Coordinates of C-alpha atoms in Angstrom, one line a residue:
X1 CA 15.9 -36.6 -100.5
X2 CA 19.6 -36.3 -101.6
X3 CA 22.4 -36.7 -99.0
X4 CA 23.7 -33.2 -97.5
X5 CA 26.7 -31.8 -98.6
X6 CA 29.4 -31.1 -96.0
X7 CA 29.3 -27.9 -94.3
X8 CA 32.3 -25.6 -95.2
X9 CA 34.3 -26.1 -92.3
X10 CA 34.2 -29.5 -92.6
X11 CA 35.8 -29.7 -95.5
X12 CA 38.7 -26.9 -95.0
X13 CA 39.2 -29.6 -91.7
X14 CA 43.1 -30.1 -91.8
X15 CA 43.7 -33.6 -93.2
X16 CA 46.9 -34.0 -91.0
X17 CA 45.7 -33.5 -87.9
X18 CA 46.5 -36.3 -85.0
X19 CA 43.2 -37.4 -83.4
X20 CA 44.9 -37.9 -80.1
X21 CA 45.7 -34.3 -80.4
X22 CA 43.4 -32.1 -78.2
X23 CA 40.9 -30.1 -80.8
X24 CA 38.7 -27.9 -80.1
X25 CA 36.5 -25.1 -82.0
X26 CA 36.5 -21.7 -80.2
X27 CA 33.7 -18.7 -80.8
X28 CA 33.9 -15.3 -79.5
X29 CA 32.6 -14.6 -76.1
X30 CA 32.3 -11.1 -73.5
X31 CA 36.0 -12.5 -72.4
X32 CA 37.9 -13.6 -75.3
X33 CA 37.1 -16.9 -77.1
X34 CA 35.3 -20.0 -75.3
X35 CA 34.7 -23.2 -76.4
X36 CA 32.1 -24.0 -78.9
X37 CA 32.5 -27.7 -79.5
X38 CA 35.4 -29.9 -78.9
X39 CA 36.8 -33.9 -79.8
X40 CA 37.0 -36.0 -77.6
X41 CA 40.6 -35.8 -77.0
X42 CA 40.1 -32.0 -75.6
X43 CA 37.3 -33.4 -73.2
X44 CA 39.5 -36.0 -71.7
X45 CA 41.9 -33.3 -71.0
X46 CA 39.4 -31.3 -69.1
X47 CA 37.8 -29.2 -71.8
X48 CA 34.2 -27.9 -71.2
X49 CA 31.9 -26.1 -73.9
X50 CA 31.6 -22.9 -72.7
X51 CA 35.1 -22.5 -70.9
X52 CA 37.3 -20.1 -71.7
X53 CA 40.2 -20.9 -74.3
X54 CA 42.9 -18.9 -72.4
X55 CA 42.1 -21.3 -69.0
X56 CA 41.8 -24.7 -70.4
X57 CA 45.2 -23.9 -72.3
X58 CA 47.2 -23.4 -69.3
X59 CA 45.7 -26.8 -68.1
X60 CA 46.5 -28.6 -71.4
X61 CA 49.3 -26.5 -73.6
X62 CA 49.0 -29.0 -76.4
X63 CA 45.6 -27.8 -77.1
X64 CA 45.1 -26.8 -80.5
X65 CA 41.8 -24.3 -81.2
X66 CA 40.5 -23.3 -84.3
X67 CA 37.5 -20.5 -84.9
X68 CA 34.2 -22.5 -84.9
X69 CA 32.2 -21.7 -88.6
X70 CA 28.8 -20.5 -86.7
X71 CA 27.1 -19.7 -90.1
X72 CA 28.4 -22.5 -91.9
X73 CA 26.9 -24.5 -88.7
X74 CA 23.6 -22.9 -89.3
X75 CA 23.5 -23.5 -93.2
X76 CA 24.5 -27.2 -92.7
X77 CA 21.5 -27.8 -90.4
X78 CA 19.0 -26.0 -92.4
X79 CA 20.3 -28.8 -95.0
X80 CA 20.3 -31.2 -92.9
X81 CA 16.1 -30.0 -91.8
X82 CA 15.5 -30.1 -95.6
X83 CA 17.4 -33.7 -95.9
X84 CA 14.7 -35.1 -92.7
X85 CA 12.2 -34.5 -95.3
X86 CA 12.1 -38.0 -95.7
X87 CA 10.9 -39.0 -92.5
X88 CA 7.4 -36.4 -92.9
X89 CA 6.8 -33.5 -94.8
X90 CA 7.4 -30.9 -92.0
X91 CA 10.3 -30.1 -90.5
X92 CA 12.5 -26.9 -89.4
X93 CA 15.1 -26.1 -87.7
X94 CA 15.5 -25.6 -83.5
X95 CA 17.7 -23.6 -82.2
X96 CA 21.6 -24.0 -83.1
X97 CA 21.8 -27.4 -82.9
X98 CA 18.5 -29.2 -83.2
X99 CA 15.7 -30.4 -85.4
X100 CA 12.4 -30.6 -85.1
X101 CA 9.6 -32.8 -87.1
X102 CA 6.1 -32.8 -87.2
X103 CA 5.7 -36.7 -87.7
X104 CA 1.9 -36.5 -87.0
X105 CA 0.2 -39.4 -89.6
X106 CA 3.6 -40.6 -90.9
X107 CA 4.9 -42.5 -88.1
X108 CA 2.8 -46.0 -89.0
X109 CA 4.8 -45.7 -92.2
X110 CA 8.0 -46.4 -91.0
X111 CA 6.3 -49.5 -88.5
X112 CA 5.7 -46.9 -85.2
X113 CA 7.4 -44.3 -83.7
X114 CA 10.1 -46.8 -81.9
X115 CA 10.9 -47.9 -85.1
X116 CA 10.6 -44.0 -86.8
X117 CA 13.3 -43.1 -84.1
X118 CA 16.1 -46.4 -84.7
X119 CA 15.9 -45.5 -88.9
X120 CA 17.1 -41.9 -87.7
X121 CA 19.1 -42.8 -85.2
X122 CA 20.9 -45.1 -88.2
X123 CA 20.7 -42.8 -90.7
X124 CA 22.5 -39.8 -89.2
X125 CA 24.8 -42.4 -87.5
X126 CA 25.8 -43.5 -91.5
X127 CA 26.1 -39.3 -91.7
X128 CA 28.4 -39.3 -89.3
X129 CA 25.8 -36.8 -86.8
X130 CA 25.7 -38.2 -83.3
X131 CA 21.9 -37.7 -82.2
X132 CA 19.7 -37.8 -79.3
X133 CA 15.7 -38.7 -80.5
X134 CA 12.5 -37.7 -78.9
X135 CA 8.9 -37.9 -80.0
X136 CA 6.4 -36.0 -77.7
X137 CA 2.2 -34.8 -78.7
X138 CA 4.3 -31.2 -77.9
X139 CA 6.8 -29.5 -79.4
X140 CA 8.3 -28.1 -76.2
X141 CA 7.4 -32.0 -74.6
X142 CA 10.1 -33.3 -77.7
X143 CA 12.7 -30.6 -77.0
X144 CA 13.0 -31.2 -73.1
X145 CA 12.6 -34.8 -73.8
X146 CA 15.4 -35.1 -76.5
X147 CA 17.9 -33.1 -74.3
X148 CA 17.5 -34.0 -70.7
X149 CA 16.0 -37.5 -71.2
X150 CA 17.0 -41.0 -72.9
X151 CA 18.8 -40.8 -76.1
X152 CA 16.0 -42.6 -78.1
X153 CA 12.7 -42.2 -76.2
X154 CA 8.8 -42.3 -77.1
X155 CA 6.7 -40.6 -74.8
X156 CA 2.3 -41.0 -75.4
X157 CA -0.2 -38.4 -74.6
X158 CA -1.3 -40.8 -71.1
X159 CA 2.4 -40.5 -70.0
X160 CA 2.8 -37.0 -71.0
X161 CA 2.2 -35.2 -67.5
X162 CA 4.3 -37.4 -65.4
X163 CA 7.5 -37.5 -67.7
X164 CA 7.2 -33.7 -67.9
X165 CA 7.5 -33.8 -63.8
X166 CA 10.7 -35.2 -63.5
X167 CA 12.8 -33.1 -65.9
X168 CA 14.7 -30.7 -64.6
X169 CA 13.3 -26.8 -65.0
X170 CA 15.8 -26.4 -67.7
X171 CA 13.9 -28.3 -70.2
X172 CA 11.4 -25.4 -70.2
X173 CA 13.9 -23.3 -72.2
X174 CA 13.8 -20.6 -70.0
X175 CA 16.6 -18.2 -70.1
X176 CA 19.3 -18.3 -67.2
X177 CA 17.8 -15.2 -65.2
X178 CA 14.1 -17.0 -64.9
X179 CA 16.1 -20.4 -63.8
X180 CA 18.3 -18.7 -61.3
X181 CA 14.9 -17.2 -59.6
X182 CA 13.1 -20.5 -59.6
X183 CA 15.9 -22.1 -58.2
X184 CA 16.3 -18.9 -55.4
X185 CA 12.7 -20.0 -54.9
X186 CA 12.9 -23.7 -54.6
X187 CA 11.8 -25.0 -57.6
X188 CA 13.8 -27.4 -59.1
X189 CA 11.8 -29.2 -61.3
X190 CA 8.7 -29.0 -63.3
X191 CA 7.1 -31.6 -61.0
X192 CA 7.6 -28.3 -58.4
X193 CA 6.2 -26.2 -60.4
X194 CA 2.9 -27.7 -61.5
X195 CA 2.5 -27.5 -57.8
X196 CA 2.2 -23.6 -57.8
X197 CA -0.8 -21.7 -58.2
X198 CA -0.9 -20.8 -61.7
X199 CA -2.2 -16.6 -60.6
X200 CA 1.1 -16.9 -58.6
X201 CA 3.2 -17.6 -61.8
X202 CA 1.4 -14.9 -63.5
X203 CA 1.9 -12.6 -61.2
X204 CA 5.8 -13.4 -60.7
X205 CA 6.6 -13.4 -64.2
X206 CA 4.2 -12.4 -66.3
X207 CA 4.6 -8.7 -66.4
X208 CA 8.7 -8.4 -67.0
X209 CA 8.4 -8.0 -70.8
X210 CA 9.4 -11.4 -71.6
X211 CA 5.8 -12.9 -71.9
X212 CA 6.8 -15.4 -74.6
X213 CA 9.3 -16.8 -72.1
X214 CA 7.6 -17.5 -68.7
X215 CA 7.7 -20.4 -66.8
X216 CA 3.6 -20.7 -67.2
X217 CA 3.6 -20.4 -70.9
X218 CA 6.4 -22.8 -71.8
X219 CA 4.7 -25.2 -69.8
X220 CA 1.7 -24.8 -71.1
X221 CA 3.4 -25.0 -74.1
X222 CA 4.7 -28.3 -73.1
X223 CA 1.4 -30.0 -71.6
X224 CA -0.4 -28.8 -75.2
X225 CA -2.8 -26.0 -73.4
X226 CA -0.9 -24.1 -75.9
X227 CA -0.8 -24.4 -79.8
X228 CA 3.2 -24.4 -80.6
X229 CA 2.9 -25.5 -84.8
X230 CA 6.4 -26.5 -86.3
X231 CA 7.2 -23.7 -88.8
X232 CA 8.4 -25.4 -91.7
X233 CA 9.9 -23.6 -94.4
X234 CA 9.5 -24.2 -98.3
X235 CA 11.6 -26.4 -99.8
X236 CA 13.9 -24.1 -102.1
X237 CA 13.1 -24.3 -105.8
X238 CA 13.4 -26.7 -108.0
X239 CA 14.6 -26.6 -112.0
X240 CA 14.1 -29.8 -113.2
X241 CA 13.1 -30.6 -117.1
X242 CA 11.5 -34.0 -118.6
X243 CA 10.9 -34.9 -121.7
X244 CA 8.5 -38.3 -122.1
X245 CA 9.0 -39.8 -126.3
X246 CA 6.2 -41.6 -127.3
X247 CA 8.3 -44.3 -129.0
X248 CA 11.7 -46.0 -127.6
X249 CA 14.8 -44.3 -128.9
X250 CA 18.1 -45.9 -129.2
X251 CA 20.2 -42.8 -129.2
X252 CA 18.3 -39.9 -126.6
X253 CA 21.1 -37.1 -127.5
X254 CA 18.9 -35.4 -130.2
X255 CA 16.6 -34.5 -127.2
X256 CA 19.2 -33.2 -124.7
X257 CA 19.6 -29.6 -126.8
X258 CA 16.0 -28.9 -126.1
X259 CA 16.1 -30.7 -122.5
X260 CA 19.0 -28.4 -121.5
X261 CA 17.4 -25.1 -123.1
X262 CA 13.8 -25.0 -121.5
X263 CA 16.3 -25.9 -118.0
X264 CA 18.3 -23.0 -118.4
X265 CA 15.3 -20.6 -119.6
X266 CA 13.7 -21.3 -116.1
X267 CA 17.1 -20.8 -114.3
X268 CA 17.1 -17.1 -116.4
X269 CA 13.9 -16.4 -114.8
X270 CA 15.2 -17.0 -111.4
X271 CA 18.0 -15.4 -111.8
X272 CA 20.4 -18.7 -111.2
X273 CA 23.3 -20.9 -112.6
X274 CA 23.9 -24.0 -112.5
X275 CA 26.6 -25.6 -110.4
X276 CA 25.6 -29.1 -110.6
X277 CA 23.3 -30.9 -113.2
X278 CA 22.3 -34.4 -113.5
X279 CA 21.2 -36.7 -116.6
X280 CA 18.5 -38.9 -115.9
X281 CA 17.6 -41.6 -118.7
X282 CA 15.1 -44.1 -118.3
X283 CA 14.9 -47.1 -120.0
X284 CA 11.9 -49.1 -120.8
X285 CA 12.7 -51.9 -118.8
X286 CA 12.8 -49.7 -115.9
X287 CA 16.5 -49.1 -115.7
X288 CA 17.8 -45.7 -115.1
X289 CA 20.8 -44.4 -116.3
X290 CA 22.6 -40.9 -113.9
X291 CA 25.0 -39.1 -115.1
X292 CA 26.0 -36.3 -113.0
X293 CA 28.0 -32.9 -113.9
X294 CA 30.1 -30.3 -112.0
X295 CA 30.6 -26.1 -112.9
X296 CA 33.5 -24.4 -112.3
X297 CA 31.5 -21.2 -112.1
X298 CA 27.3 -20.6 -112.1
X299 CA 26.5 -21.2 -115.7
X300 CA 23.0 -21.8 -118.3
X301 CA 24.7 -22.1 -121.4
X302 CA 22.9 -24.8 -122.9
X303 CA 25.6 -25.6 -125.2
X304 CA 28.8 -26.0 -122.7
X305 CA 25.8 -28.0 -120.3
X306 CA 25.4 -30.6 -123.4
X307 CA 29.5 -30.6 -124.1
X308 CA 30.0 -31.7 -120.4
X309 CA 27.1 -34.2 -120.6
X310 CA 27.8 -36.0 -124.0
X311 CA 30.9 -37.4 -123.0
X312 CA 28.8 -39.8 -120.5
X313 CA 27.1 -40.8 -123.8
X314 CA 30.2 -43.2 -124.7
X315 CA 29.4 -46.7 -124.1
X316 CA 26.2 -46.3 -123.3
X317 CA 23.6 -49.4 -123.0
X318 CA 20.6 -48.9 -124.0
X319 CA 18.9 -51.5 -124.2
X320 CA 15.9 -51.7 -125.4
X321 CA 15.8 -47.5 -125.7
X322 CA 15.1 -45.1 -123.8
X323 CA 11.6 -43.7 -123.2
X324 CA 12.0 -40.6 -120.6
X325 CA 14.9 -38.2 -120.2
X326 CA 15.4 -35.8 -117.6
X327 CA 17.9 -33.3 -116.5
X328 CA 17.8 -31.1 -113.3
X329 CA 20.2 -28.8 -111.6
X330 CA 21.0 -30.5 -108.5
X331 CA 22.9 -27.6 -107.3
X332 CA 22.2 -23.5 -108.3
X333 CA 23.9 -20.6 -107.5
X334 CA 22.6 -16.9 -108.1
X335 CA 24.1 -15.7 -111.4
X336 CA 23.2 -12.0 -112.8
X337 CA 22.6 -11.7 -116.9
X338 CA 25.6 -9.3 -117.8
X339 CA 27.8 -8.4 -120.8
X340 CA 31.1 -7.8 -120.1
X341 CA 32.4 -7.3 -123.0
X342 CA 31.2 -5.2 -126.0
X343 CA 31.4 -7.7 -128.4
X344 CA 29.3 -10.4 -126.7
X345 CA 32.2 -12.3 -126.6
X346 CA 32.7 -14.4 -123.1
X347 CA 35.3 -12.7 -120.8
X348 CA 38.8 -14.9 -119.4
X349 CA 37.7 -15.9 -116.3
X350 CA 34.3 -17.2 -118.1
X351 CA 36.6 -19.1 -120.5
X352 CA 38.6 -20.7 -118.0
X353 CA 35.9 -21.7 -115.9
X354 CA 34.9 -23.1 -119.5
X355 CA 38.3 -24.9 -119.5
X356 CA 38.4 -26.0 -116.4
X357 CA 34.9 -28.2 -116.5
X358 CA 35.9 -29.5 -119.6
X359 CA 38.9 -31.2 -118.4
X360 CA 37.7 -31.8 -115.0
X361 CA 35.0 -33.7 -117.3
X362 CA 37.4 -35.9 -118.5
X363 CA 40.4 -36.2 -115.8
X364 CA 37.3 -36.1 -112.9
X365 CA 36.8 -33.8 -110.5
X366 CA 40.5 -34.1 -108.6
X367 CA 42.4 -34.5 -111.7
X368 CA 42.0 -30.4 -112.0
X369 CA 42.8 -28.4 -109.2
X370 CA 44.3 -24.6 -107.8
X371 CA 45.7 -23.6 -104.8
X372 CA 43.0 -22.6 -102.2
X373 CA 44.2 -19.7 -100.3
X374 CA 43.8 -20.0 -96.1
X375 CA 43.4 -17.6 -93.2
X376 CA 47.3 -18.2 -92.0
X377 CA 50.7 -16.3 -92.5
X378 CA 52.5 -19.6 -92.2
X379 CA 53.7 -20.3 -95.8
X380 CA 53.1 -24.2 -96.2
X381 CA 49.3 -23.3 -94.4
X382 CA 48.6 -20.3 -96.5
X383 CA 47.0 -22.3 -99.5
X384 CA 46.1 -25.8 -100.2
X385 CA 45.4 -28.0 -103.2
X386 CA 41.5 -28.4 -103.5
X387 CA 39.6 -29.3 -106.7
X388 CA 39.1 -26.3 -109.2
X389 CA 35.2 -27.0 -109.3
X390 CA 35.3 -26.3 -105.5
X391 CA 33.8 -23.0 -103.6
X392 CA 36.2 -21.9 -100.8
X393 CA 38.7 -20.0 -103.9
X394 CA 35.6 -17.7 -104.6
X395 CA 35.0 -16.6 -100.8
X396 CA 38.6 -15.8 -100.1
X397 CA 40.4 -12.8 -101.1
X398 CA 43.8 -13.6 -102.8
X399 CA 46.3 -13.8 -100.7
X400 CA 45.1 -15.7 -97.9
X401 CA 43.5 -12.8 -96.5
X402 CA 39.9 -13.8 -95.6
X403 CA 37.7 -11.2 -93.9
X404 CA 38.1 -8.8 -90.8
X405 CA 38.6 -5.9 -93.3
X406 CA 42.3 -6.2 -92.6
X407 CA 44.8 -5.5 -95.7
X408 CA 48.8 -7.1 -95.0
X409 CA 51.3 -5.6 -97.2
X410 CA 52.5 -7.8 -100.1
X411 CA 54.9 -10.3 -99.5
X412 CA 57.1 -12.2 -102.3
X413 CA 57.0 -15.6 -101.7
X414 CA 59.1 -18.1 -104.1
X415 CA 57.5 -19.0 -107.0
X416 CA 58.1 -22.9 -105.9
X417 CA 57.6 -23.7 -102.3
X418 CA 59.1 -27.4 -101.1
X419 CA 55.9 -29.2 -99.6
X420 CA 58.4 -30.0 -96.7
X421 CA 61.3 -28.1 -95.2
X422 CA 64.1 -29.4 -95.6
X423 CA 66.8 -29.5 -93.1
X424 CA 70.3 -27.5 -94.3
X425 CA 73.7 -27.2 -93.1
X426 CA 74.4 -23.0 -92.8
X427 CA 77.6 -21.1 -91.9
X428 CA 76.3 -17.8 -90.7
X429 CA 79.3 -15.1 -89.2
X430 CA 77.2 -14.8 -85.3
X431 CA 74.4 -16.6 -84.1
X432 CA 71.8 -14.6 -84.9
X433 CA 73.1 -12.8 -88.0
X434 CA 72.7 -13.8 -92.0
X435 CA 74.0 -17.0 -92.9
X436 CA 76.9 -16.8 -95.3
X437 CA 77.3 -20.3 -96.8
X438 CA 74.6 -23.3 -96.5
X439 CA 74.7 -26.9 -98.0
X440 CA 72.0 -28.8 -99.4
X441 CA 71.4 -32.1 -101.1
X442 CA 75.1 -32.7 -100.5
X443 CA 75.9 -29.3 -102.6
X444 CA 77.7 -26.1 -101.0
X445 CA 76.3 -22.5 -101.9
X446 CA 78.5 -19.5 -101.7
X447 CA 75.9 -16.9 -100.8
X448 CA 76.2 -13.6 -102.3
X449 CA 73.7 -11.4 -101.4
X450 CA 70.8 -11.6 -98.9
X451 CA 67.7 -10.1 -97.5
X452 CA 65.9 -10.4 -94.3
X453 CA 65.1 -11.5 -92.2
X454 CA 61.4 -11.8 -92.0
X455 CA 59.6 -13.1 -88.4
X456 CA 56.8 -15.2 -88.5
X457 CA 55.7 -16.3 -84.9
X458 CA 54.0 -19.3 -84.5
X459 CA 50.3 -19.7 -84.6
X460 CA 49.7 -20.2 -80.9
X461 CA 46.1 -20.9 -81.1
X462 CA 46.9 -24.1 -83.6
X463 CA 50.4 -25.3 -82.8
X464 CA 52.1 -26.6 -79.3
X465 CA 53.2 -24.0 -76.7
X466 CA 56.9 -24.8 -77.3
X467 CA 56.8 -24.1 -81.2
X468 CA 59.6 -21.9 -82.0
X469 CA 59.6 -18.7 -84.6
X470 CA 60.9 -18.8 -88.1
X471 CA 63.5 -16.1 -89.1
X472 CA 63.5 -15.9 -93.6
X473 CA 66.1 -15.0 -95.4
X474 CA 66.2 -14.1 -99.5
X475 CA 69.8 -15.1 -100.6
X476 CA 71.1 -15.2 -103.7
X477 CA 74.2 -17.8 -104.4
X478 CA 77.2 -17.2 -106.6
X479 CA 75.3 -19.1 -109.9
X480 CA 73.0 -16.3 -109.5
X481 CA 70.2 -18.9 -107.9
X482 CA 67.7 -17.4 -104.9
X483 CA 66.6 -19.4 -102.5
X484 CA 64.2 -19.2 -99.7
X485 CA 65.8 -20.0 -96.2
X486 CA 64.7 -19.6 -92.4
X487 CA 66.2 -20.3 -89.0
X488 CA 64.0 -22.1 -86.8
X489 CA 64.5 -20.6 -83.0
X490 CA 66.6 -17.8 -81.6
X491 CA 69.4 -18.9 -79.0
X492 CA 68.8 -19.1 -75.4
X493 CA 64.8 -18.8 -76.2
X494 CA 64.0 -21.7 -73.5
X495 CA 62.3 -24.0 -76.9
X496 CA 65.1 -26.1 -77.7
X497 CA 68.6 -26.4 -78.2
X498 CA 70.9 -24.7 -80.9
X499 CA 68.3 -23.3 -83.7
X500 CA 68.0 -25.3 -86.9
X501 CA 68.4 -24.2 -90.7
X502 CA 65.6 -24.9 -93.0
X503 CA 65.7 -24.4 -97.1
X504 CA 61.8 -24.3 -97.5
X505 CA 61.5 -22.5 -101.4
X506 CA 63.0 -21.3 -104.4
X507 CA 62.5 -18.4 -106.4
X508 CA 62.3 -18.0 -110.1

C-alpha cells in the first residue's frame, strides 16, 4: 500500500514555530474552546486535553493555540485504515483516534502476533504516529486492551477473562452517565462487575433507550458472547491501465497514447480527474522503471497526460526493452464533463493549470509556486508560498477569508510586501499622530500625504500576551513614492517602552 499523504493541517503547520514554545490545538466546546491535542511543551506547562483554553492561558500566557482540523483528522485516519491494509485485508476505522484490524489468519505471516505488533509499532513510528497496540479474540477485548493496558500487548483466548477483570470499567466504552452510576454503586472495575447477577444488569440498564450501550452488552461484547465483526470499508476505486507486448521494445512511447486514453475513458465514466499519475515500465530483466506526475487542476486529457510524461523518457535505459507498461492515477479528484466555452476551446484557468504542470514538469514541483491565502488579518500571515500543484489555494476564498460565512471589506495592501519589517527612523508632530518624515536604508523621506491609520490587534490566540498592536499608515513621499508604514505600540500601553516604526511594504 502506498505511504499516506499528510493530513491538511499538517502541512499548513507553521514552519517557524519554536518547539519550546507551548502549542496546542483547540476545538469548540459548550464553554468556549478546550483543548484537543497538545506538544509536549503545553503539557509540561500544565496543559490537559479537555481543559479549557481561557484557564490554562492565565496559567501559561505564552501559550499559543491554534483551531484543531477535526475533519481533516478524520480523513487522515481513514487513510491511514486504508494504508494498515498491509498488515490483513480488514480494517476500519474506531472512533476519532483509533484503528481497528481483523488480523484473524494473517498473523503467522508476519512470524506471530508479537512480532505482527513490533512491525506496526515501527512502521507508524517511521510515520511519525505514536501508537499504543493490542491484539484480543474481541473487538471490544482490543479496544480496552490498547487504551488502558500495555503499549504493545498480546492477550490469548485462555487469558482473555482475567485480563478483562482488571481493567478499569472505562474500557467498556460506556458513556460518562453509565460510569458515574457504576461508580455511585461501587463498581469499579470489570472484575466487579462480572460479579453481578446478569438479571440485575438487565434490569438496571437495560430499559433506558441506550440498549447498544449497557454495561452487560459491551461486556458481552468483550468476552465474545456477542458477535462485534470489524466493518471494513471498500477500498476506493482504482484506474489503473496495462498494456503486456508480446515482443521486447526498445522505445515503449508508441504505446503510452493508447495506455493514457483507455485510463482517462474509465476516469470519464466515474466522473474523475486525475491529480496524480504514475508510469510504470518493466523491463525484461525484471527492472522497473516509475515515473511519477503531478496536476495543477483534475484533468483526462490524454494528450497534456503524455506531454508531462514524455519528458521522463530522456535518458532512459532500457536495457534489454521493455515488455509491460502501465500507468495509474495514483491520485483522482471529481471533475464534471463541461464546456465552457462555445467554441470548445479550453477556458484561462484550464490553460494555466496547463502552464503551470508543464513547468512544474520541468523546474519540479517547488520550482512553481502562488501565494496560499490563510485565515489571519496579519499581513506577513495572510498568505504563504506553497507549490502551485498544491490544494489549500482551491479551498480558500481569495483573500484569506476561509469559511464562517463572514465577508471583510476590501483592503489595499502594497503590491510588494517586505518578508520582514524593517525597523525605520520617523518624525511624527505628537505621539500618536501621523508621522511626517521617516528614514530608511540610510535615506530621508519628506512625506507628503498620508492615510490611516488602520488597527490590527494582535492574534491573541497565536502570539504572546504582551504583543503590541500595529497602527498602518499609507504615505506618499515628495518623489511621488507610497509606502506602507506602521507603529508598533501606543504610549503608556503597559507592553513596552516608546513604540517602534516599522516600513513593512511598498505600493506600486
Amino acid at each position: 500500500m502506498p505511504r499516506p499523504t499528510p493530513a491538511p493541517w499538517e502541512e499548513a503547520a507553521a514552519p517557524e514555530h519554536d518547539p519550546a514554545t507551548p502549542l496546542v490545538l483547540a476545538a469548540e466546546g459548550r464553554h468556549g474552546p478546550v483543548i484537543h491535542a497538545l506538544s509536549e511543551a503545553a503539557r509540561a506547562a500544565g496543559a490537559t486535553v479537555g481543559a479549557r483554553v481561557v484557564d490554562v492561558r492565565s496559567l501559561c500566557p505564552d501559550l499559543v493555540a491554534l483551531p484543531a482540523d477535526l475533519a481533516g483528522d478524520a480523513v487522515a485516519l481513514g487513510r491511514l485504515a486504508l494504508w494498515s491494509r498491509r498488515w490483513c485485508p480488514w480494517s476500519a476505522t474506531d472512533g476519532a483516534d483509533g484503528l481497528v484490524l481483523d488480523t484473524t489468519g494473517a498473523a503467522h505471516l508476519w512470524g506471530g502476533e508479537a512480532a505482527m505488533l513490533a512491525d506496526m509499532a515501527a512502521r507508524l513510528g517511521d510515520l511519525g504516529q505514536e501508537a499504543r497496540l493490542a491484539v484480543a479474540p474481541t473487538h471490544g477485548a482490543a479496544w480496552a486492551i490498547a487504551r488502558h493496558g500495555g503499549a504493545e500487548e498480546v492477550c490469548g483466548p485462555e487469558a482473555l477473562r482475567v485480563r478483562l477483570a482488571m481493567l478499569p470499567m472505562a474500557a467498556l466504552r460506556l458513556d460518562g452517565a453509565t460510569l458515574l452510576t457504576l461508580r455511585r454503586l461501587g463498581l469499579k472495575r470489570v472484575g466487579d462487575l462480572m460479579q453481578v447477577p446478569r438479571a440485575s444488569l438487565d434490569r438496571r440498564f437495560g430499559r433506558d433507550g441506550k440498549a447498544l450501550t449497557t454495561p452487560l452488552r459491551r461486556l458481552d461484547q468483550a468476552l465474545g458472547m456477542l458477535p462485534e465483526p470489524v466493518v471494513s470499508p471498500a477500498p476506493p476505486q482504482r484506474f489503473r491501465a496495462v498494456q503486456r507486448l508480446a515482443e521486447p521494445v526498445m522505445d515503449p512511447q508508441p504505446w503510452l497514447p493508447g495506455l493514457l486514453a483507455t485510463l482517462c475513458r474509465d476516469l470519464a465514466r466515474a466522473g474523475q480527474g486525475v491529480r496524480a499519475i504514475r508510469l510504470d515500465l518493466y523491463r525484461v530483466d525484471g527492472h522497473a522503471n516509475v515515473f511519477e506526475a503531478l496536476t495543477a487542476r483534475a484533468s483526462r486529457d490524454p494528450d497534456h497526460l503524455r506531454r508531462l510524461l514524455e519528458k521522463r523518457f530522456e535518458g532512459l535505459d532500457a536495457g534489454y526493452g521493455f515488455d509491460t507498461l502501465a500507468v495509474e492515477a495514483v491520485r483522482v479528484e471529481e471533475q464534471a464533463a463541461a464546456q465552457t466555452r462555445l467554441d470548445g476551446e479550453a477556458d484561462g484557468a484550464v490553460a494555466v493549470a496547463t502552464l503551470i504542470d508543464r513547468l512544474s514538469s520541468r523546474l519540479g514541483p517547488r520550482g512553481v509556486q502562488r501565494p496560499d491565502p490563510c485565515e489571519s488579518h496579519m499581513p506577513e500571515r495572510a498568505e504563504v508560498w506553497t507549490s502551485a500543484l498544491g490544494l489549500r489555494a482551491d479551498r480558500l476564498a481569495p483573500g484569506g477569508l476561509g469559511g464562517g460565512g463572514l465577508v471583510a471589506p476590501p483592503r489595499e495592501r502594497p503590491l510588494r510586501l517586505l518578508q520582514a519589517p524593517e525597523r525605520i527612523e520617523v518624525l511624527y508632530a505628537v505621539p500618536e499622530g501621523p508621522p511626517i518624515r521617516f528614514r530608511w536604508r540610510r535615506r530621508p523621506y519628506l512625506i507628503r500625504r498620508h492615510q490611516g491609520p488602520e488597527r490590527l490587534s494582535p492574534e491573541w490566540w497565536r502570539v504572546p500576551a504582551h504583543a503590541r498592536l500595529r497602527d498602518y499608515y499609507k504615505v506618499e513621499v515628495a518623489d511621488g513614492g507610497r509606502y506602507w508604514l506602521y507603529r508598533e505600540g501606543v504610549a503608556g500601553d503597559g507592553r513596552g517602552a516608546i513604540p517602534d516604526w516599522f516600513l513593512h511594504g511598498l505600493f506600486a
